[in-house]
Structure formats: C-alpha cells, structure tokens
CSV table of C-alpha atoms in Angstrom, one decimal:
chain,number,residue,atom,x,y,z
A,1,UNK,CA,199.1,-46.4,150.3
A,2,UNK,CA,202.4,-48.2,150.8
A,3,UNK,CA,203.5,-50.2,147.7
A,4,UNK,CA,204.9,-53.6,148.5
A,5,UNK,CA,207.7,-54.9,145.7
A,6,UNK,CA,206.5,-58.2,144.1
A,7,UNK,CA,208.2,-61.4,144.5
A,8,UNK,CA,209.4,-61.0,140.5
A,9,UNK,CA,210.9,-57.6,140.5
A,10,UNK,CA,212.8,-59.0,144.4
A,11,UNK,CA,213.9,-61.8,142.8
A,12,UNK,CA,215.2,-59.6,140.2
A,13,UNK,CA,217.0,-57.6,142.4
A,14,UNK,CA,218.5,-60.7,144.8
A,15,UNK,CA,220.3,-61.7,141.3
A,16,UNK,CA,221.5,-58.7,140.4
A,17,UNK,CA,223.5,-58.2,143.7
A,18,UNK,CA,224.1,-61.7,143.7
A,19,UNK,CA,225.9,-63.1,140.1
A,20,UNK,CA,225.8,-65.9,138.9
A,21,UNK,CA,228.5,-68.3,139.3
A,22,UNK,CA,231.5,-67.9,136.8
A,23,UNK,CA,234.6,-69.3,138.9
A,24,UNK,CA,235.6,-70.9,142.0
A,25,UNK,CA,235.6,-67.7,144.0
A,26,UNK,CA,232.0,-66.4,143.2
A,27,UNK,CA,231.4,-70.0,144.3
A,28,UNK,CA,232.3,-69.4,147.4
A,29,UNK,CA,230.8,-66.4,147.7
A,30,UNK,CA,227.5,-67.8,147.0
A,31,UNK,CA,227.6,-70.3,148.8
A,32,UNK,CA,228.2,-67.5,151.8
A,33,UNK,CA,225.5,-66.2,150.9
A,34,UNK,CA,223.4,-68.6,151.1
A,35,UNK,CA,224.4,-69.3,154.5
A,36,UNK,CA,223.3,-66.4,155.6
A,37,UNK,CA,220.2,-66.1,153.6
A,38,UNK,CA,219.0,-69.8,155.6
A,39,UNK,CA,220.8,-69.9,158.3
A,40,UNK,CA,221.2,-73.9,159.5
A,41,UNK,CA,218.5,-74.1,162.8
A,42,UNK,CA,220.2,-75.2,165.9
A,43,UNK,CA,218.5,-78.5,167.6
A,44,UNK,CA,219.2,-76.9,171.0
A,45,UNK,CA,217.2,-73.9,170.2
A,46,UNK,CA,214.3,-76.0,168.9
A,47,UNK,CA,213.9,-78.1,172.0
A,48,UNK,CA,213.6,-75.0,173.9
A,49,UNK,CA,211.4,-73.5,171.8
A,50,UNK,CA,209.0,-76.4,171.6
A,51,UNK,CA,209.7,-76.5,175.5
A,52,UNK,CA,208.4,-73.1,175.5
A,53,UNK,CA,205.7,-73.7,172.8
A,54,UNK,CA,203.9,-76.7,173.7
A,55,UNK,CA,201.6,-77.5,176.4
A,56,UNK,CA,202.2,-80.0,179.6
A,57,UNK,CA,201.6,-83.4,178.3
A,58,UNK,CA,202.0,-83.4,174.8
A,59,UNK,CA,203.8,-84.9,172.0
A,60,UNK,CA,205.2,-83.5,169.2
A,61,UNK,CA,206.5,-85.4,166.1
A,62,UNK,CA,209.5,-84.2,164.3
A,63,UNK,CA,210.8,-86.4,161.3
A,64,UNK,CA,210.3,-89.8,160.1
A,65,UNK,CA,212.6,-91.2,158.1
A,66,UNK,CA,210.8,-93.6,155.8
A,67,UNK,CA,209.3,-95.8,158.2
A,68,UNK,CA,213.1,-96.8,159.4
A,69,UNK,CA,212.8,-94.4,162.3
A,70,UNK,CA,211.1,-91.7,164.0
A,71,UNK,CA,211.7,-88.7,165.9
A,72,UNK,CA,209.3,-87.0,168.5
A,73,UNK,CA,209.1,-85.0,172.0
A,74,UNK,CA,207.2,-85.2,174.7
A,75,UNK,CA,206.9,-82.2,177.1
A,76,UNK,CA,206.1,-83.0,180.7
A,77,UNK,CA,205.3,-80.5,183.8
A,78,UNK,CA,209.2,-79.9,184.2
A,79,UNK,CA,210.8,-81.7,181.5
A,80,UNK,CA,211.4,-83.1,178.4
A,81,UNK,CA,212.0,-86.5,176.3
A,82,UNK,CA,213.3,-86.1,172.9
A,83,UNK,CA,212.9,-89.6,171.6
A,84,UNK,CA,214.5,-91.3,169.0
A,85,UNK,CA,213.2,-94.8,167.7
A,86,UNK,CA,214.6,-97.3,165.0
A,87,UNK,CA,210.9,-99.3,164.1
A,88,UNK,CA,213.2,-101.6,161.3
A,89,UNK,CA,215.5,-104.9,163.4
A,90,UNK,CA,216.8,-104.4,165.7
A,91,UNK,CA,214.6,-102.2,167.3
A,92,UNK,CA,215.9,-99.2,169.6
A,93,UNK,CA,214.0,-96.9,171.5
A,94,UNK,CA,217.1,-93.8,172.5
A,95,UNK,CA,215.6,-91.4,175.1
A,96,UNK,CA,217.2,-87.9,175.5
A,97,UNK,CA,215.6,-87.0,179.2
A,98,UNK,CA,215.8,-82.8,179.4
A,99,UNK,CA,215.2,-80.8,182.6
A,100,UNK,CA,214.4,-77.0,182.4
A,101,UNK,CA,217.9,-74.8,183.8
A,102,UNK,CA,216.8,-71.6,182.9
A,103,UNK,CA,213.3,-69.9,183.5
A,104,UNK,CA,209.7,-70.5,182.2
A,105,UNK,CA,210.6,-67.6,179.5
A,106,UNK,CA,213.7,-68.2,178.4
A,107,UNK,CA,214.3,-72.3,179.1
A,108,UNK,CA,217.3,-73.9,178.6
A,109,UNK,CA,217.4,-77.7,178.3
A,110,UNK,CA,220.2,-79.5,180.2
A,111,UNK,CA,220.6,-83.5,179.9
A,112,UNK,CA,219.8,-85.2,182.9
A,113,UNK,CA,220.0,-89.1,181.4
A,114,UNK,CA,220.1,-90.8,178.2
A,115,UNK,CA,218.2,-94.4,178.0
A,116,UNK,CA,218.8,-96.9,175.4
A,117,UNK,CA,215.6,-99.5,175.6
A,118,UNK,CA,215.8,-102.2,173.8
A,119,UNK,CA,211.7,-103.3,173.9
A,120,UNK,CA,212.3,-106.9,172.1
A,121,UNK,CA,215.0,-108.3,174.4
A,122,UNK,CA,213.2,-106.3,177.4
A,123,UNK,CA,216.9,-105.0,178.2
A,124,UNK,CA,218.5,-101.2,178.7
A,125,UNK,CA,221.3,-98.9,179.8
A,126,UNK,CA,220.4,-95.9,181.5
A,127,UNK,CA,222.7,-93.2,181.7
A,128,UNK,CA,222.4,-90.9,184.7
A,129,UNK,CA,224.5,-87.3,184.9
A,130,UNK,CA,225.3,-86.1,188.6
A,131,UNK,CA,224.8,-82.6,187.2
A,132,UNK,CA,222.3,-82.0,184.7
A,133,UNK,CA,223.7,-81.3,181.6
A,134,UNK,CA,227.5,-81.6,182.1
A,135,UNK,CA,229.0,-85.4,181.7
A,136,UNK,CA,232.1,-84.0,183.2
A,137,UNK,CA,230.8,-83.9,187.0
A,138,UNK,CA,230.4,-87.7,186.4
A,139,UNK,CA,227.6,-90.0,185.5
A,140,UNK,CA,226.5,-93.8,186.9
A,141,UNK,CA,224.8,-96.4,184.8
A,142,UNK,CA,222.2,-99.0,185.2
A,143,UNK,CA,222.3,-101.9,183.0
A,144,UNK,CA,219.4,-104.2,182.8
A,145,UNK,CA,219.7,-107.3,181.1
A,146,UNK,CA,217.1,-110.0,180.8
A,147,UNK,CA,218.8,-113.3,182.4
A,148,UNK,CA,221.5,-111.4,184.6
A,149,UNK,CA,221.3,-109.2,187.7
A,150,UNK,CA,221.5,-105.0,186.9
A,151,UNK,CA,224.9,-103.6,187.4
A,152,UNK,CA,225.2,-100.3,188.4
A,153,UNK,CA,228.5,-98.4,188.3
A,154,UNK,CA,230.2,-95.1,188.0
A,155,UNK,CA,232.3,-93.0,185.8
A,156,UNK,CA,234.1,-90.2,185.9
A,157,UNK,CA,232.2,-88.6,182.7
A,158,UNK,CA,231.0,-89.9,179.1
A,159,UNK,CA,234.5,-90.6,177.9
A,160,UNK,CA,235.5,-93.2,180.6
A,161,UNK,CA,232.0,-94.8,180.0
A,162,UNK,CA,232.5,-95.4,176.3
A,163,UNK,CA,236.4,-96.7,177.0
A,164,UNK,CA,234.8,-99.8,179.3
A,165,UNK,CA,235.3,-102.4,176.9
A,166,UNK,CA,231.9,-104.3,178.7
A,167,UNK,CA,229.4,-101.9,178.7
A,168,UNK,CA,230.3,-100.9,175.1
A,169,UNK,CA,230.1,-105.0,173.9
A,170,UNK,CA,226.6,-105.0,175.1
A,171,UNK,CA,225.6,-102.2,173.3
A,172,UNK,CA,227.2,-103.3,169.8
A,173,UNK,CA,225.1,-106.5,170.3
A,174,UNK,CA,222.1,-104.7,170.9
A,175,UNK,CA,222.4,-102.0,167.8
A,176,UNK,CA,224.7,-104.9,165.9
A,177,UNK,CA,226.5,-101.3,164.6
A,178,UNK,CA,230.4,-101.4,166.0
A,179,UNK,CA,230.8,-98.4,168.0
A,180,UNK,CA,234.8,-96.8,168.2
C-alpha cells in the first residue's frame, strides 16, 4: 500500500523550504515563488481551450462583474465570439470575432474583427482584419450610425485607425470614456 503525505505534514514541509519573510530580499523570493507555484493563466490559451472544449453552438459565461458587465463566449462551427458587455449606461456590447488557424487538436484563435454595438443608439463600428489575426496587413471599417449613411474606409493597421481624429470622436461619445 502506497502512503500518500497529508495536506498538514505538506504544508509543513512547503514552509520549511520556504521562510517566512524577514527582509526585502526573502520578499522577493517569495513572491518568486509564488509565481511559480500559480502561475498567471494566459487568455489566449483559454479561448483555445474552451474552443477545443466546448461543443458547436454553445455559450459559455466567464465573469461578471457585479452586474456592471459580463463576459461570455460563444463557439460556433468554425469560430468564436468572445463577448464583452457593459449592462450599466451607456450600454456596450464589444465582440472579439475568432476564427480557428491551427487544427481541430491544437486550435489557435486568430482575430478576424472586432465590433463595438451600441444596442440603445442602434449604432456600431466594425473592424475588419485583411489577414486574420495580424492588424499589420491592414484592416477596413464600417461605421453605422443612426441618422447618417455607413462609411466604410481603410487603414493601413490598428495604429492608423486609432490616429483618425473622426472615427475615434464617435467612439468617445458612444463609451463617454476619452480614449488617447
């Protein structure tokens, strides 16, 4: 029979090889420690495993933040939508739309286009990459807004987008945040 160490006499153990905090350098070895002991998750990792993981159709809810805002996926036949809302005024709906680049086993999730709705004012700004996942091959918006015609327009990548002193007024009004 294999004896398995209770959790006491481990715990024990864990102190003994790691002291107690007596100066500024044991701090920082503890806190080094720590790090490696839980490791911080990567978000990329978990949208491919819950790409992996869940079945076609389904939504999967991730945090909510005390009713301010919530945070969900939903995994379709080839992609997925991580989606971000604010329920408090203004109201926001941010959609993260994923496509699969790597295989069924091993996927990884490139961006194809990012959608700010805004569901009160019936408005939104989609945000469409010419290469999935890399804003640096260019992307080309289309901006609805209620009372005016949809513009559509390209940039060069993500950088030149948030420079265009327009596009980034509208969205300020929309979020009533001031973006930089």
């Amino acid at each position: 029979m294999v004896s398995v160490p209770r959790i006491s006499s481990v715990s024990t153990t864990v102190r003994e090889i790691v002291p107690q905090a007596t100066s500024k350098a044991s701090t920082k070895i503890n806190q080094e420690v720590a790090a490696i002991i839980s490791p911080k998750v990567d978000p990329e990792e978990t949208l491919n495993l819950l790409y992996r993981t869940l079945p076609v159709d389904a939504e999967r809810k991730l945090e909510n933040f005390n009713g301010e805002r919530r945070i969900s996926v939903y995994r379709g036949a080839n992609f997925m939508n991580k989606i971000t809302q604010r329920i408090k005024e203004p109201c926001v709906t941010f959609i993260r739309a994923m496509k699969n680049a790597g295989t069924a086993e091993n996927p990884k999730m490139a961006t194809k286009a990012l959608i700010l709705d805004i569901p009160n004012k019936k408005d939104a700004l989609e945000i469409y990459f010419e290469v999935p996942g890399d804003s640096m091959k260019g992307v080309f918006i289309n901006l609805f807004r209620e009372g005016y015609a949809t513009t559509v327009q390209r940039f060069a990548n993500l950088a030149e987008l948030r420079k265009d002193p327009d596009v980034m007024r509208i969205i300020e009004g929309w979020t009533g945040k001031k973006l930089t």
